[in-house]
Amino acid sequence: MITLFSKFTPFSKSFVAALLICTLGSSLSAQKVHSYPRLVVFVMLDELGNDQLTLLQSRFSNEGFNRIKRSGFVFRQATGNSLSGFEGTHFTSLLTGTEPSVHGVIDQTWLDPVTGQVRQAQTQTPGANPSFSVSGQVPVLPDYLRLLWGGKVQVAGISANLPEMVYTLGKRPDFFLQLDKASGDFFNLMSSGGDTLKWLSEFNRTGVSKLFSERQWGPSFDISSYREYNLLSNPQERKAFRSFLYDLVPSKGSKSEFFEPLSASPYGNVLVRDMAATFLMNSTFGEDDVPDFLMLGFSSRPYFRPDGGFLSVEKEDMLIRLDGELGELMKFLDQKYGRNNYLMVVASGSAPSFLAEKTGGQYHHSGALFEPRKASSLLNLYFMALYGQGKWVEGMNAGNLYLNHSLIEEAGLDLVVLQRQAADFLMQVSGVELAATSVEVARLSGPGPLHRIMWENYFPGRSGDVIFTLRAGWSYLNVNSGSPQNGAMGRSTLPLMLSGWKVKPGEYAPKTTYAALVPLLLHAFGLDVPPYSQGFDLDWVGE
């Protein structure tokens, strides 16, 4: 059993005493169930699928993921419903209650169809009053509540390795505490730097990140107990299968920042847990009857062997340890606020890829990889054969193909004709399941579910000339990160679980999307659901 702030640092040992003194008193007065949750905690993960939670259920404790599933409400078939594997797209859908066709964050970047320039979904404005600008077109959940209660609603985010959390925080959060991977310190990105919080400075002075970086990360249990090992039926393969032991610093010659390996390791999640408890002990979050929001970014995508398969030994070990951190975090929240006075939401930004997944001696699933740059090059060669030299294809990413409008206009060609030719060409490329022109998608010309996914991701002025989906079993090589992402494109199920305040234990088995959450929460809070959010009627709240 992992104990709160367990035996890792001098800071943790001294802090647990203060924690107990403060929480013993507050827990006795926090048991009354309030009209609104005093604190809404979003536990956001960079990569986690429902299948992984099911496979590891027997290895988890009763106090982490299993407690949330046992006492909470589980959506068994929730999807991000996005053509992109970008975490920010899924998080935006989750917090706005709308699909990409409404909120506009179709991917991390897109090509402006008019200028051909790359546009960023998120930018930061530095200066005395720094702010984040997200190219979403609708408010997120904290923004909705601030329209009603104003500044009484406090919003904060804490992350060691999930910068995409900015898509969940609204127009201007009060705090965005993020680990600086060069220094190992946490900084409030909403601060100009001159108003550093005393408790935050004290936390950083302990050098806790440095202490963790001096550790090694190895398996928590015997290597033979892990799924990846047990899928090997050949005795020779099992004998050759390595255990793992990593130094949590970059190797020589690596371009990674010094604390980057730490941030994507189990100890990075411990840092987030420690920082969350420290923050709550030194803030006024959850101290009145207006709900405050705390977004916590945890990682299950390891720095080492990040593409080791659906459930590598490293990923399994991270999830088992994270289960312990969640259990301790909930014990802290129980003591400080009362078990029924905070609402916890667990969600993920992406699902793992099955690429090169080993499934035992006689079975082997080797997922195929769709590479956008290669497909773009082939299509450009095809157009050059038809229309002459030139860069006819501007780029391709996240199910969107962009053509060179300026070149097409200069050549006196019909854009619609080239869009149709490009769509027909993509239908012949291995891995592509369906391709349609932007005009066809805008008109929703097809009755099938794939057409609907395209339509729910089509945003005029940002989407490509051709929109396409991949076949099952194919992964998409992300042009921004260079790593494979799940290629199910709109059909990958992602965790969505609620626990705590007024939540009735149960589950919802039919298919739904991440956009269903905000309408449910607004309705539970007694607020109107915006007309552009999808309606969703579900009895999940008790008394």
Coordinates of C-alpha atoms in Angstrom, one line a residue:
M1 CA 0.0 0.0 0.0
I2 CA 1.4 3.4 -1.0
T3 CA 1.0 5.9 1.8
L4 CA 0.2 9.6 1.3
F5 CA 3.4 11.4 0.4
S6 CA 5.1 8.1 0.9
K7 CA 8.7 8.0 2.1
F8 CA 10.2 9.6 -1.0
T9 CA 11.2 13.1 0.1
P10 CA 11.8 15.1 3.3
F11 CA 9.1 17.5 2.1
S12 CA 6.6 14.6 2.0
K13 CA 7.4 13.5 5.5
S14 CA 7.0 17.0 7.1
F15 CA 3.9 17.7 5.1
V16 CA 1.9 14.6 6.1
A17 CA 1.9 15.8 9.7
A18 CA 0.3 19.1 8.8
L19 CA -2.1 17.3 6.5
L20 CA -3.4 15.2 9.3
I21 CA -3.8 18.1 11.7
C22 CA -5.8 20.1 9.2
T23 CA -7.9 17.4 7.8
L24 CA -9.0 15.8 11.1
G25 CA -10.8 18.9 12.0
S26 CA -12.2 19.8 8.6
S27 CA -13.5 16.3 7.8
L28 CA -15.9 16.3 10.8
S29 CA -17.7 19.4 9.5
A30 CA -17.7 18.5 5.8
Q31 CA -20.1 15.6 5.7
K32 CA -23.3 17.6 4.9
V33 CA -24.1 17.2 1.2
H34 CA -24.3 20.7 -0.4
S35 CA -26.5 21.9 -3.2
Y36 CA -23.4 22.0 -5.4
P37 CA -20.2 20.2 -5.1
R38 CA -17.7 22.3 -3.3
L39 CA -14.9 21.1 -5.6
V40 CA -15.0 19.5 -9.0
V41 CA -11.9 17.5 -9.7
F42 CA -11.1 16.4 -13.3
V43 CA -8.5 13.6 -13.4
M44 CA -7.2 13.9 -17.0
L45 CA -4.8 11.3 -18.5
D46 CA -2.8 11.6 -21.6
E47 CA -3.5 8.1 -22.8
L48 CA -5.8 5.5 -21.4
G49 CA -8.4 3.1 -22.9
N50 CA -11.3 1.2 -21.3
D51 CA -9.7 -2.1 -22.3
Q52 CA -6.6 -1.3 -20.2
L53 CA -8.7 -0.6 -17.2
T54 CA -10.6 -3.8 -17.6
L55 CA -7.4 -5.9 -18.1
L56 CA -5.8 -4.4 -14.9
Q57 CA -8.9 -4.4 -12.7
S58 CA -7.6 -7.4 -10.7
R59 CA -4.3 -5.7 -10.2
F60 CA -5.7 -2.4 -9.0
S61 CA -6.4 -1.8 -5.3
N62 CA -9.9 -1.2 -4.0
E63 CA -9.2 2.5 -3.3
G64 CA -8.3 3.9 -6.8
F65 CA -9.8 3.1 -10.2
N66 CA -11.9 0.3 -8.7
R67 CA -13.4 2.6 -6.0
I68 CA -14.4 5.1 -8.7
K69 CA -16.0 2.3 -10.8
R70 CA -17.6 0.7 -7.8
S71 CA -19.2 3.8 -6.2
G72 CA -19.5 5.9 -9.3
F73 CA -21.2 6.2 -12.7
V74 CA -19.4 4.7 -15.7
F75 CA -19.9 5.4 -19.4
R76 CA -18.9 2.1 -21.0
Q77 CA -18.8 3.3 -24.6
A78 CA -17.8 7.0 -24.5
T79 CA -15.7 8.3 -27.4
G80 CA -13.8 11.5 -28.2
N81 CA -15.6 11.4 -31.6
S82 CA -12.7 13.2 -33.3
L83 CA -10.8 12.4 -36.4
S84 CA -7.7 13.7 -34.6
G85 CA -5.9 11.8 -31.9
F86 CA -4.9 15.1 -30.3
E87 CA -5.6 15.3 -26.6
G88 CA -6.6 18.9 -26.9
T89 CA -9.4 18.1 -29.3
H90 CA -10.9 15.4 -27.0
F91 CA -10.5 17.7 -23.9
T92 CA -12.3 20.5 -25.7
S93 CA -15.2 18.3 -26.6
L94 CA -15.4 17.0 -23.0
L95 CA -15.4 20.5 -21.4
T96 CA -17.5 22.4 -24.0
G97 CA -20.2 19.8 -24.5
T98 CA -19.9 20.1 -28.3
E99 CA -18.3 18.3 -31.2
P100 CA -15.3 19.7 -33.2
S101 CA -17.7 21.0 -35.8
V102 CA -18.9 23.4 -33.2
H103 CA -15.9 24.2 -31.0
G104 CA -13.5 24.3 -33.9
V105 CA -10.4 22.6 -32.3
I106 CA -10.1 20.0 -35.1
D107 CA -6.4 19.3 -34.3
Q108 CA -3.3 20.9 -32.8
T109 CA -2.7 22.7 -36.1
W110 CA -4.5 23.1 -39.4
L111 CA -3.8 24.8 -42.7
D112 CA -5.7 27.9 -43.5
P113 CA -7.4 27.0 -46.8
V114 CA -7.1 30.6 -48.1
T115 CA -3.5 31.5 -47.2
G116 CA -2.0 28.0 -46.8
Q117 CA -0.5 29.1 -43.5
V118 CA -0.3 26.8 -40.5
R119 CA -2.6 27.9 -37.7
Q120 CA -2.1 26.9 -34.0
A121 CA -5.1 25.8 -31.9
Q122 CA -3.5 27.4 -28.8
T123 CA -1.2 30.3 -28.2
Q124 CA 0.0 32.0 -25.1
T125 CA 0.3 35.8 -24.6
P126 CA 3.2 36.7 -22.2
G127 CA 3.5 39.9 -20.2
A128 CA 2.2 41.4 -17.0
N129 CA -1.1 39.7 -17.4
P130 CA -0.4 36.5 -19.3
S131 CA -3.3 34.6 -20.9
F132 CA -4.0 31.7 -23.1
S133 CA -5.9 31.9 -26.3
V134 CA -7.6 28.7 -27.5
S135 CA -9.2 28.7 -30.9
G136 CA -12.3 27.2 -29.6
Q137 CA -15.6 28.9 -30.5
V138 CA -17.6 28.1 -27.3
P139 CA -17.0 28.4 -23.5
V140 CA -15.8 25.5 -21.4
L141 CA -17.6 24.3 -18.2
P142 CA -15.8 26.7 -15.8
D143 CA -16.7 29.6 -18.1
Y144 CA -20.4 28.7 -18.0
L145 CA -20.4 28.8 -14.2
R146 CA -18.5 32.0 -14.1
L147 CA -21.2 33.6 -16.1
L148 CA -23.5 32.9 -13.2
W149 CA -21.2 33.3 -10.1
G150 CA -18.4 35.4 -11.5
G151 CA -15.0 35.3 -9.8
K152 CA -16.4 33.2 -6.9
V153 CA -15.7 30.2 -9.2
Q154 CA -12.0 29.4 -8.9
V155 CA -10.2 27.4 -11.6
A156 CA -6.8 25.7 -11.5
G157 CA -4.8 23.2 -13.4
I158 CA -1.8 21.1 -12.3
S159 CA 0.3 19.0 -14.6
A160 CA 3.8 17.6 -15.0
N161 CA 3.4 16.3 -18.5
L162 CA 0.1 17.4 -20.0
P163 CA 0.2 20.9 -21.4
E164 CA -3.0 20.1 -23.4
M165 CA -4.8 20.8 -20.1
V166 CA -5.0 24.4 -21.2
Y167 CA -7.9 23.4 -23.4
T168 CA -10.0 22.6 -20.2
L169 CA -9.3 25.7 -18.1
G170 CA -11.4 28.5 -19.8
K171 CA -10.6 32.1 -20.7
R172 CA -8.4 32.9 -17.8
P173 CA -7.9 30.3 -15.0
D174 CA -6.6 31.5 -11.6
F175 CA -3.7 29.0 -11.6
F176 CA -2.0 26.8 -14.1
L177 CA 0.8 25.0 -12.2
Q178 CA 3.1 23.2 -14.6
L179 CA 6.4 21.4 -14.2
D180 CA 9.2 23.2 -15.9
K181 CA 11.2 20.3 -17.5
A182 CA 14.4 22.3 -17.5
S183 CA 14.5 23.4 -13.9
G184 CA 12.3 20.8 -12.2
D185 CA 10.3 23.6 -10.5
F186 CA 6.5 24.2 -10.7
F187 CA 5.5 27.6 -12.1
N188 CA 2.1 29.3 -12.2
L189 CA 1.8 30.1 -15.9
M190 CA -0.9 32.6 -15.1
S191 CA 1.6 34.7 -13.1
S192 CA 3.8 37.4 -14.6
G193 CA 6.6 36.1 -12.3
G194 CA 6.6 38.9 -9.8
D195 CA 3.9 37.5 -7.6
T196 CA 5.3 34.1 -6.8
L197 CA 3.3 32.3 -4.1
K198 CA 5.2 31.7 -0.9
W199 CA 4.1 28.1 -0.5
L200 CA 5.0 27.3 -4.1
S201 CA 8.5 28.7 -3.6
E202 CA 8.8 26.5 -0.5
F203 CA 7.7 23.5 -2.4
N204 CA 10.3 24.2 -5.1
R205 CA 13.1 24.8 -2.6
T206 CA 12.8 21.3 -1.3
G207 CA 14.2 20.1 -4.6
V208 CA 11.8 17.2 -4.7
S209 CA 12.1 16.8 -8.5
K210 CA 15.9 16.5 -8.2
L211 CA 15.5 13.9 -5.5
F212 CA 13.1 11.9 -7.8
S213 CA 15.4 12.2 -10.8
E214 CA 18.2 10.5 -8.8
R215 CA 16.0 7.4 -8.4
Q216 CA 15.7 4.5 -10.8
W217 CA 12.4 3.2 -12.1
G218 CA 12.0 -0.6 -12.1
P219 CA 8.9 -2.9 -12.0
S220 CA 6.8 -2.9 -8.8
F221 CA 6.4 -6.7 -9.0
D222 CA 8.1 -9.7 -10.5
I223 CA 8.4 -9.3 -14.3
S224 CA 6.6 -12.6 -14.9
S225 CA 3.4 -11.1 -13.5
Y226 CA 3.0 -8.5 -16.2
R227 CA 0.8 -9.0 -19.2
E228 CA 3.4 -8.4 -21.9
Y229 CA 5.5 -11.2 -20.5
N230 CA 2.6 -13.6 -20.2
L231 CA 1.6 -13.1 -23.8
L232 CA 4.9 -14.7 -24.8
S233 CA 4.2 -18.5 -25.1
N234 CA 7.6 -19.4 -26.5
P235 CA 10.0 -20.4 -23.5
Q236 CA 13.0 -18.9 -25.3
E237 CA 11.2 -15.5 -25.8
R238 CA 10.2 -15.5 -22.1
K239 CA 13.8 -16.3 -21.1
A240 CA 15.1 -13.5 -23.3
F241 CA 12.4 -11.0 -22.1
R242 CA 14.1 -8.2 -20.2
S243 CA 13.0 -6.6 -17.0
F244 CA 13.5 -2.9 -17.0
L245 CA 15.5 -0.4 -14.9
Y246 CA 15.7 3.2 -16.0
D247 CA 17.7 6.1 -14.8
L248 CA 15.3 9.1 -14.8
V249 CA 17.7 11.4 -16.6
P250 CA 18.2 11.9 -20.3
S251 CA 20.9 9.8 -22.0
K252 CA 24.0 11.5 -23.3
G253 CA 23.3 13.2 -26.6
S254 CA 19.6 13.3 -26.0
K255 CA 17.7 16.5 -26.9
S256 CA 15.3 16.0 -24.0
E257 CA 15.2 18.5 -21.2
F258 CA 16.7 17.2 -17.9
F259 CA 13.4 16.4 -16.1
E260 CA 11.5 15.2 -19.1
P261 CA 12.0 11.5 -18.3
L262 CA 10.9 12.1 -14.8
S263 CA 7.7 13.9 -16.0
A264 CA 6.5 10.8 -17.9
S265 CA 7.3 8.3 -15.2
P266 CA 5.4 7.1 -12.1
Y267 CA 7.3 9.7 -10.0
G268 CA 5.9 12.5 -12.2
N269 CA 2.5 11.4 -11.2
V270 CA 3.6 11.5 -7.5
L271 CA 4.7 15.1 -8.1
V272 CA 1.3 16.0 -9.4
R273 CA -0.5 14.4 -6.5
D274 CA 1.8 16.1 -4.0
M275 CA 1.4 19.5 -5.7
A276 CA -2.4 19.0 -5.7
A277 CA -2.6 18.4 -2.0
T278 CA -0.2 21.2 -1.2
F279 CA -2.2 23.6 -3.4
L280 CA -5.5 22.7 -1.8
M281 CA -4.0 23.1 1.7
N282 CA -2.8 26.6 0.8
S283 CA -5.8 27.9 -1.1
T284 CA -9.5 28.7 -0.5
F285 CA -10.6 26.1 -3.1
G286 CA -13.8 24.3 -2.0
E287 CA -14.4 26.5 1.1
D288 CA -17.8 28.0 0.0
D289 CA -20.9 26.7 -1.6
V290 CA -19.9 27.7 -5.2
P291 CA -18.2 24.9 -7.1
D292 CA -14.5 25.4 -7.8
F293 CA -12.6 23.5 -10.5
L294 CA -9.3 21.6 -10.2
M295 CA -7.9 19.9 -13.3
L296 CA -5.2 17.4 -12.7
G297 CA -3.0 16.0 -15.5
F298 CA -1.6 12.6 -15.0
S299 CA 0.4 10.4 -17.4
S300 CA 0.3 6.8 -18.4
R301 CA 2.4 7.2 -21.5
P302 CA 6.0 6.4 -20.4
Y303 CA 9.0 8.4 -21.6
F304 CA 10.8 5.1 -22.0
R305 CA 9.4 2.8 -24.7
P306 CA 6.3 5.0 -25.4
D307 CA 5.4 2.9 -28.4
G308 CA 5.9 -0.4 -26.7
G309 CA 2.5 -1.8 -27.6
F310 CA -1.0 -1.7 -26.2
L311 CA 0.0 -2.5 -22.7
S312 CA 3.8 -2.7 -22.3
V313 CA 5.3 -3.6 -18.9
E314 CA 6.2 0.1 -18.5
K315 CA 2.7 1.3 -19.1
E316 CA 1.2 -1.4 -16.9
D317 CA 3.6 -0.5 -14.1
M318 CA 2.7 3.2 -14.5
L319 CA -1.0 2.5 -14.3
I320 CA -0.7 0.2 -11.2
R321 CA 1.3 2.9 -9.4
L322 CA -1.1 5.6 -10.6
D323 CA -4.0 3.6 -9.1
G324 CA -2.3 4.0 -5.8
E325 CA -1.8 7.7 -6.2
L326 CA -5.5 8.2 -7.0
G327 CA -6.5 6.2 -4.0
E328 CA -4.4 8.4 -1.7
L329 CA -5.6 11.5 -3.4
M330 CA -9.2 10.5 -2.8
K331 CA -8.5 9.8 0.9
F332 CA -7.1 13.3 1.2
L333 CA -10.2 14.8 -0.5
D334 CA -12.5 12.7 1.7
Q335 CA -10.8 14.1 4.8
K336 CA -10.7 17.7 3.7
Y337 CA -14.1 18.1 2.0
G338 CA -16.2 15.1 2.8
R339 CA -16.7 12.2 0.5
N340 CA -20.0 13.6 -0.8
N341 CA -19.0 17.2 -1.3
Y342 CA -16.6 16.8 -4.2
L343 CA -17.3 15.5 -7.7
M344 CA -14.5 13.6 -9.5
V345 CA -14.5 13.1 -13.2
V346 CA -11.9 10.7 -14.8
A347 CA -11.3 11.0 -18.6
S348 CA -8.5 10.5 -21.1
G349 CA -7.2 12.5 -24.0
S350 CA -6.4 9.5 -26.3
A351 CA -6.6 5.8 -26.5
P352 CA -3.5 3.5 -26.9
S353 CA -2.5 2.2 -30.3
F354 CA -2.5 -1.5 -31.1
L355 CA 0.5 -1.0 -33.4
A356 CA 2.8 -4.1 -33.3
E357 CA 0.8 -5.6 -30.4
K358 CA 1.9 -9.1 -29.5
T359 CA -0.9 -11.4 -28.6
G360 CA 0.8 -14.7 -27.9
G361 CA 2.7 -17.4 -29.8
Q362 CA 0.1 -18.3 -32.4
Y363 CA -1.6 -14.9 -32.7
H364 CA 0.1 -11.7 -33.6
H365 CA -1.6 -8.4 -34.4
S366 CA 0.7 -6.1 -36.3
G367 CA -1.2 -2.9 -36.8
A368 CA -0.5 -1.0 -40.0
L369 CA 0.7 2.6 -40.0
F370 CA -0.7 5.3 -42.2
E371 CA 1.9 8.0 -43.0
P372 CA 0.4 11.3 -44.1
R373 CA 3.6 12.7 -45.7
K374 CA 4.0 9.7 -47.9
A375 CA 0.3 9.7 -49.0
S376 CA 0.6 13.5 -49.7
S377 CA 3.7 12.9 -51.9
L378 CA 2.0 10.2 -53.9
L379 CA -1.1 12.3 -54.5
N380 CA 1.1 15.3 -55.5
L381 CA 2.9 13.1 -58.0
Y382 CA -0.5 12.0 -59.4
F383 CA -1.6 15.7 -59.8
M384 CA 1.8 16.6 -61.4
A385 CA 1.2 13.9 -64.0
L386 CA -2.2 15.4 -64.7
Y387 CA -1.5 19.2 -64.5
G388 CA 2.2 19.7 -64.5
Q389 CA 4.9 20.7 -62.0
G390 CA 3.9 22.3 -58.7
K391 CA 3.0 21.7 -55.1
W392 CA -0.6 20.8 -55.5
V393 CA -1.0 19.3 -52.0
E394 CA -0.2 21.6 -49.1
G395 CA -0.4 18.9 -46.4
M396 CA -2.3 16.2 -44.6
N397 CA -3.1 15.6 -40.9
A398 CA -5.8 14.3 -38.6
G399 CA -8.1 13.0 -41.4
N400 CA -7.8 16.3 -43.3
L401 CA -6.2 16.7 -46.8
Y402 CA -5.3 20.3 -47.8
L403 CA -4.9 21.4 -51.5
N404 CA -3.0 24.4 -52.8
H405 CA -5.9 26.8 -53.6
S406 CA -3.6 29.5 -54.9
L407 CA -1.9 27.2 -57.4
I408 CA -5.2 25.7 -58.5
E409 CA -6.6 29.2 -59.1
E410 CA -3.5 30.3 -61.0
A411 CA -3.7 27.3 -63.3
G412 CA -7.4 28.0 -64.0
L413 CA -8.5 24.7 -62.7
D414 CA -11.8 23.8 -60.9
L415 CA -11.1 23.2 -57.2
V416 CA -14.2 21.0 -56.9
V417 CA -12.8 18.7 -59.6
L418 CA -9.4 18.3 -57.9
Q419 CA -11.1 17.7 -54.5
R420 CA -13.1 14.9 -56.1
Q421 CA -10.0 13.4 -57.7
A422 CA -8.1 13.6 -54.4
A423 CA -10.9 11.8 -52.6
D424 CA -11.0 9.1 -55.2
F425 CA -7.2 8.8 -55.0
L426 CA -7.3 8.4 -51.2
M427 CA -9.9 5.7 -51.5
Q428 CA -7.2 3.6 -53.3
V429 CA -4.6 4.2 -50.6
S430 CA -4.1 1.3 -48.1
G431 CA -5.7 1.9 -44.8
V432 CA -8.2 4.6 -45.9
E433 CA -11.8 3.5 -45.2
L434 CA -13.7 6.4 -46.5
A435 CA -12.8 9.8 -48.1
A436 CA -15.2 12.6 -49.0
T437 CA -14.9 16.1 -50.3
S438 CA -15.6 19.0 -47.9
V439 CA -18.7 19.8 -50.0
E440 CA -20.0 16.3 -49.5
V441 CA -19.3 16.4 -45.8
A442 CA -20.9 19.8 -45.4
R443 CA -24.1 18.5 -47.0
L444 CA -24.0 15.3 -45.1
S445 CA -24.4 13.4 -48.3
G446 CA -24.1 9.9 -46.8
P447 CA -26.3 8.1 -44.3
G448 CA -23.7 6.0 -42.6
P449 CA -22.0 6.5 -39.2
L450 CA -18.7 7.4 -40.9
H451 CA -20.3 10.3 -42.7
R452 CA -21.7 11.5 -39.4
I453 CA -18.2 11.4 -37.7
M454 CA -16.9 13.4 -40.6
W455 CA -19.8 15.9 -40.3
E456 CA -19.2 16.3 -36.6
N457 CA -15.6 17.1 -37.2
Y458 CA -16.1 19.5 -40.2
F459 CA -15.4 23.1 -39.3
P460 CA -15.4 25.5 -42.3
G461 CA -12.2 27.5 -42.8
R462 CA -10.2 24.9 -40.8
S463 CA -11.1 21.5 -42.2
G464 CA -9.4 20.2 -45.3
D465 CA -10.6 19.9 -48.9
V466 CA -11.0 16.1 -48.3
I467 CA -11.9 14.5 -45.0
F468 CA -11.1 10.8 -44.5
T469 CA -11.1 8.0 -41.9
L470 CA -8.9 4.9 -41.5
R471 CA -9.8 1.3 -41.3
A472 CA -9.8 -0.6 -38.0
G473 CA -6.4 -1.8 -37.0
W474 CA -4.6 1.2 -38.6
S475 CA -2.7 3.8 -36.7
Y476 CA -2.0 7.3 -37.8
L477 CA 1.5 8.8 -37.7
N478 CA 0.9 12.3 -36.2
V479 CA 2.8 14.9 -38.2
N480 CA 3.2 17.1 -35.0
S481 CA 4.6 14.5 -32.6
G482 CA 6.0 11.9 -35.0
S483 CA 4.4 9.1 -33.0
P484 CA 1.6 6.7 -33.9
Q485 CA -1.9 7.5 -32.5
N486 CA -4.9 5.3 -32.5
G487 CA -6.4 5.1 -36.0
A488 CA -9.9 4.2 -35.1
M489 CA -10.7 7.9 -35.6
G490 CA -13.8 8.7 -33.8
R491 CA -14.6 5.2 -32.6
S492 CA -12.1 4.5 -29.9
T493 CA -13.7 4.2 -26.5
L494 CA -12.2 6.4 -23.8
P495 CA -12.7 6.3 -20.0
L496 CA -15.4 8.5 -18.6
M497 CA -16.3 8.0 -15.0
L498 CA -18.0 10.2 -12.3
S499 CA -17.8 9.7 -8.6
G500 CA -18.7 11.5 -5.4
W501 CA -21.3 14.3 -5.0
K502 CA -24.8 12.9 -5.6
V503 CA -23.6 10.3 -8.1
K504 CA -25.7 7.2 -8.1
P505 CA -23.6 4.0 -8.7
G506 CA -24.4 2.6 -12.2
E507 CA -23.4 2.5 -15.8
Y508 CA -24.5 3.6 -19.2
A509 CA -23.8 1.0 -21.8
P510 CA -25.0 2.6 -25.1
K511 CA -22.6 4.6 -27.3
T512 CA -22.1 8.2 -26.4
T513 CA -19.5 10.9 -26.8
Y514 CA -17.4 13.1 -24.6
A515 CA -19.7 16.0 -25.6
A516 CA -22.4 14.5 -23.4
L517 CA -20.7 15.4 -20.1
V518 CA -21.3 19.2 -19.9
P519 CA -25.0 19.1 -20.6
L520 CA -25.3 16.5 -17.8
L521 CA -23.4 18.5 -15.3
L522 CA -25.1 21.8 -16.1
H523 CA -28.5 20.1 -15.7
A524 CA -27.4 18.6 -12.4
F525 CA -26.4 22.1 -11.2
G526 CA -29.8 23.4 -12.2
L527 CA -28.5 25.5 -15.1
D528 CA -29.7 25.8 -18.7
V529 CA -27.9 23.8 -21.4
P530 CA -26.7 26.0 -24.3
P531 CA -28.6 25.3 -27.6
Y532 CA -25.4 24.3 -29.4
S533 CA -24.6 21.6 -26.8
Q534 CA -26.1 18.2 -27.5
G535 CA -29.0 17.3 -25.3
F536 CA -28.6 14.2 -23.2
D537 CA -31.2 12.9 -20.7
L538 CA -29.8 10.5 -18.2
D539 CA -30.7 9.8 -14.5
W540 CA -27.3 9.6 -12.8
V541 CA -27.8 12.0 -9.8
G542 CA -29.2 10.9 -6.5
E543 CA -29.9 12.7 -3.3

